[in-house]
Short mmCIF file of C-alpha atoms in Angstrom, two decimals:
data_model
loop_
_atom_site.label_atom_id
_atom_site.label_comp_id
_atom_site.label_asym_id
_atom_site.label_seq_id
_atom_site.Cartn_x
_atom_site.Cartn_y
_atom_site.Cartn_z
CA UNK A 27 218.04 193.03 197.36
CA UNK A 28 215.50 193.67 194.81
CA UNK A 29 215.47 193.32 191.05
CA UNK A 30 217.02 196.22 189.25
CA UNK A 31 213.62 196.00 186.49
CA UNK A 32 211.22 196.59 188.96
CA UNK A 33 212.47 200.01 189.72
CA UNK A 34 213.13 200.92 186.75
CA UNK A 35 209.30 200.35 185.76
CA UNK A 36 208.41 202.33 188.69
CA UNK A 37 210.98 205.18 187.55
CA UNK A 38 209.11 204.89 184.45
CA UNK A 39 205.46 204.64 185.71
CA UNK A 40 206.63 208.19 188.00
CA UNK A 41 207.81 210.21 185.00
CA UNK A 42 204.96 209.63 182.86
CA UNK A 43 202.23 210.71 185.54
CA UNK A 44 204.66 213.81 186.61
CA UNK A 45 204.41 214.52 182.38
CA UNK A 46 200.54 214.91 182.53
CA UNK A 47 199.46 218.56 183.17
CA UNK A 48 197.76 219.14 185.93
CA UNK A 49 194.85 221.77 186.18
CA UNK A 50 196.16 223.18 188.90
CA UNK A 51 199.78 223.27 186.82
CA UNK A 52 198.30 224.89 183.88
CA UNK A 53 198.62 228.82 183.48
CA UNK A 54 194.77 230.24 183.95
CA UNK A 55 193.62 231.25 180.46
CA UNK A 56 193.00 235.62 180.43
CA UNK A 57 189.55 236.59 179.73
CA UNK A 58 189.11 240.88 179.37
CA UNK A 59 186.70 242.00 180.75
CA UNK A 60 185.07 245.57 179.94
CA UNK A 61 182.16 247.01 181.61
CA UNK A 62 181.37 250.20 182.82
CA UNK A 63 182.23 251.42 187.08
CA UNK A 64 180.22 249.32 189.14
CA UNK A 65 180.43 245.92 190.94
CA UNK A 66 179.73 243.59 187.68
CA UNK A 67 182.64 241.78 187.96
CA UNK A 68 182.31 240.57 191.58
CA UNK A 69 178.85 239.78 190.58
CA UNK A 70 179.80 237.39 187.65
CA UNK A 71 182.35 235.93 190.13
CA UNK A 72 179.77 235.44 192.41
CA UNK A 73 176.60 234.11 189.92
CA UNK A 74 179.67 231.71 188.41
CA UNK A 75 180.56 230.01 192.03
CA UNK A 76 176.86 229.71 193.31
CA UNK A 77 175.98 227.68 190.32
CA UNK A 78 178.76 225.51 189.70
CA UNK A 79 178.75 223.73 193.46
CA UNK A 80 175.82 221.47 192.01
CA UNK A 81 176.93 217.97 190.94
CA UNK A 82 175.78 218.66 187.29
CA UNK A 83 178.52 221.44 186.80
CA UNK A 84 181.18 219.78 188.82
CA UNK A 85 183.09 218.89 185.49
CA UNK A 86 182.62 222.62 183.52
CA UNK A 87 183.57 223.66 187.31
CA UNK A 88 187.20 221.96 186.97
CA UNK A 89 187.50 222.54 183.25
CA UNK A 90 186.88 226.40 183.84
CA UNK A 91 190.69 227.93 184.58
CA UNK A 92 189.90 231.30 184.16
CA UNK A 93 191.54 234.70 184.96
CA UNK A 94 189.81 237.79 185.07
CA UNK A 95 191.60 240.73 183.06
CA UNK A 96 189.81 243.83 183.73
CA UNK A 97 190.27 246.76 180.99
CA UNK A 98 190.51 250.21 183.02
CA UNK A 99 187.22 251.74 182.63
CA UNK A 100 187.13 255.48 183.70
CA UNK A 101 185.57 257.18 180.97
CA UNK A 102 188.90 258.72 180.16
CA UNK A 103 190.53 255.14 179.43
CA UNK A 104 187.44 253.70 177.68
CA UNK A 105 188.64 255.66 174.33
CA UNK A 106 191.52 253.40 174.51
CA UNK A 107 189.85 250.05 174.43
CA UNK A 108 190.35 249.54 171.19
CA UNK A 109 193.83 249.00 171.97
CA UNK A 110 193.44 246.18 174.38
CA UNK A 111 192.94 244.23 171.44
CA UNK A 112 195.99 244.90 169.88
CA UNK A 113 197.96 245.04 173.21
CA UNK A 114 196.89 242.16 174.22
CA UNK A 115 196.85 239.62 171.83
CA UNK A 116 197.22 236.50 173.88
CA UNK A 117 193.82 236.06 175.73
CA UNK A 118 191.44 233.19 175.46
CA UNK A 119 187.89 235.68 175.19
CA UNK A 120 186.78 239.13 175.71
CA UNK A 121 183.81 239.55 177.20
CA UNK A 122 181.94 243.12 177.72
CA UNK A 123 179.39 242.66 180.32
CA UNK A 124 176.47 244.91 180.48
CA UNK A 125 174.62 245.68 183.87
CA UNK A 126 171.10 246.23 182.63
CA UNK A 127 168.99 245.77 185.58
CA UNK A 128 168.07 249.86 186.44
CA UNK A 129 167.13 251.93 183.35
CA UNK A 130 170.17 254.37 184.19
CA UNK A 131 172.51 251.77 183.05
CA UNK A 132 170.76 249.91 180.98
CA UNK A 133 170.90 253.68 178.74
CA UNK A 134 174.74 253.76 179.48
CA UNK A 135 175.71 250.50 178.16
CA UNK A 136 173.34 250.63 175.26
CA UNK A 137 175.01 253.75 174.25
CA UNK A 138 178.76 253.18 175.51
CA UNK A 139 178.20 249.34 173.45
CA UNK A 140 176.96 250.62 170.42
CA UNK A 141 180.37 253.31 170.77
CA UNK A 142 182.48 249.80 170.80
CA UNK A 143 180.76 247.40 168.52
CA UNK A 144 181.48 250.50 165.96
CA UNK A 145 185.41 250.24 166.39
CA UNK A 146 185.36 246.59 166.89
CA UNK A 147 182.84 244.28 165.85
CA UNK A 148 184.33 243.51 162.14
CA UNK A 149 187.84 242.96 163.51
CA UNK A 150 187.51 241.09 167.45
CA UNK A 151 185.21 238.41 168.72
CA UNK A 152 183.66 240.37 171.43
CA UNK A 153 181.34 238.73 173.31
CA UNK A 154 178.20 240.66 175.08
CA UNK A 155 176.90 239.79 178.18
CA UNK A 156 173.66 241.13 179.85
CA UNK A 157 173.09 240.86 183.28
CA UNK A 158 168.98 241.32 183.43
CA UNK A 159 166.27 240.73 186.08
CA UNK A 160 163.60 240.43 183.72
CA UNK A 161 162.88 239.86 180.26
CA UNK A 162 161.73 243.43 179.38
CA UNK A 163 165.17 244.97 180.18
CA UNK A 164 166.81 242.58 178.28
CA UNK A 165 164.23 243.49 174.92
CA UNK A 166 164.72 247.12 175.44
CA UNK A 167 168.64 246.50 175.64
CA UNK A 168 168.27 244.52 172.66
CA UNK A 169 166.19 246.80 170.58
CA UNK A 170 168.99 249.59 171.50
CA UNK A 171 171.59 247.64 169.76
CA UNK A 172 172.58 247.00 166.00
CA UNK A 173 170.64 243.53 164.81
CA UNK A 174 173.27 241.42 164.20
CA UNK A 175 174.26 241.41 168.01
CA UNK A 176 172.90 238.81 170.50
CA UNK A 177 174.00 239.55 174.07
CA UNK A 178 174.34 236.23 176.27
CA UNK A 179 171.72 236.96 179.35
CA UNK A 180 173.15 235.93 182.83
CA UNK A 181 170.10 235.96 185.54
CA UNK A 182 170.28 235.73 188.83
CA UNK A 183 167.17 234.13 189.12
CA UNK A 184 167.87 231.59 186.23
CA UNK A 185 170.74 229.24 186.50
CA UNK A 186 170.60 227.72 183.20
CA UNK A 187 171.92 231.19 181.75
CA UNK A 188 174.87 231.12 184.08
CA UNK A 189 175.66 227.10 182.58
CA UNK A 190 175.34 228.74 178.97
CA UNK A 191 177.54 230.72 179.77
CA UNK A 192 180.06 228.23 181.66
CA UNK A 193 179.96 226.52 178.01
CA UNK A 194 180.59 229.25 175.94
CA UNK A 195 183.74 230.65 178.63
CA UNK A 196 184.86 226.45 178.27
CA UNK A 197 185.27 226.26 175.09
CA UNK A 198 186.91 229.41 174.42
CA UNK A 199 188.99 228.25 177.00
CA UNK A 200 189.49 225.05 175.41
CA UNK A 201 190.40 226.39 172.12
CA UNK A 202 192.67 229.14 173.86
CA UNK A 203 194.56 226.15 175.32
CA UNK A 204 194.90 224.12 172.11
CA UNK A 205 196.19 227.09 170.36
CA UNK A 206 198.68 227.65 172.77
CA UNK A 207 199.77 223.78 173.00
CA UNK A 208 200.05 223.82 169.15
CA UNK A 209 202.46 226.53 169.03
CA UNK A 210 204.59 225.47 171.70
CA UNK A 211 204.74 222.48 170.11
CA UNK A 212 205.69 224.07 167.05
CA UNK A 213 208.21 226.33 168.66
CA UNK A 214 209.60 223.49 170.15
CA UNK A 215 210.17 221.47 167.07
CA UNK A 216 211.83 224.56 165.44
CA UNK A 217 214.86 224.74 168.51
#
């Protein structure tokens, strides 16, 4: 009833768009988190989805495949941060986030930071994040910290932090993703 090519073309055309990896088929890249008790992560969740509904953002939006790893941080487990390095080797970026906007914990994460950077700043790209209301906490949190750190601000107020951010969490993604496809590949040419 029908030519035989035809559906073969269309057998063809079917397995090479069922080949092409979805977003939504792609494993979510793990970003650690580590911050100290309080409700930072639900308020990056939160500062990340306001901003990205604007049309501007609508491609970082789709591009960002993220899942949120958070590091156990009662003050007995935060001596073994360190480790999550080591443990957990296969993560796209770690991120500590520091809530700086009361002077309580703005003294807290300067000091439980500086406790960190010591053990891991020559060996793991950690990056710092500082949630800030204004630009005094942020120099104050800066001037408690060695020089050769620069903490990403996030502002509630300020929505081109949040898109610097979006970049920076993209293309560690990106390059997470890459790194994974090469090895894979390379695994799969070694079978």
């Amino acid at each position: 009833m029908g030519c035989g090519h035809s559906r073969e073309e269309n057998k063809a055309k079917s397995v090479a768009s069922t080949n092409q990896p979805k977003r939504s088929q792609q494993p979510k890249a793990p970003v650690l988190l580590f911050y100290l008790p309080s409700n930072v992560r639900d308020l990056l969740t939160r500062l990340i989805a306001s901003h990205l509904i604007t049309s501007e953002t609508a491609t970082q939006a789709d591009r960002l495949n993220i899942r949120f790893v958070d590091v156990p941080n009662q003050r007995s487990y935060r001596r073994f941060w360190p480790r999550e390095f080591t443990n957990k080797q296969d993560y796209a970026a770690a991120l500590y986030i520091a809530d700086i906007r009361d002077r309580a914990n703005l003294l807290m994460n300067a000091r439980t930071l500086n406790w960190f950077l010591k053990l891991v700043l020559d060996k793991y790209n950690l990056i710092v994040v500082a949630i800030c209301s204004n630009e005094v906490q942020l120099n104050e949190f800066q001037s408690m910290l060695c020089a050769q750190i620069e903490p990403l601000v996030l502002s509630e107020t300020n929505p081109e932090t949040v898109l610097n951010f979006v970049e920076i969490i993209t293309t560690a993604v990106s390059r997470y993703n890459d790194t994974k496809k090469r090895t894979a590949d390379v695994t799969m040419r070694g079978k």
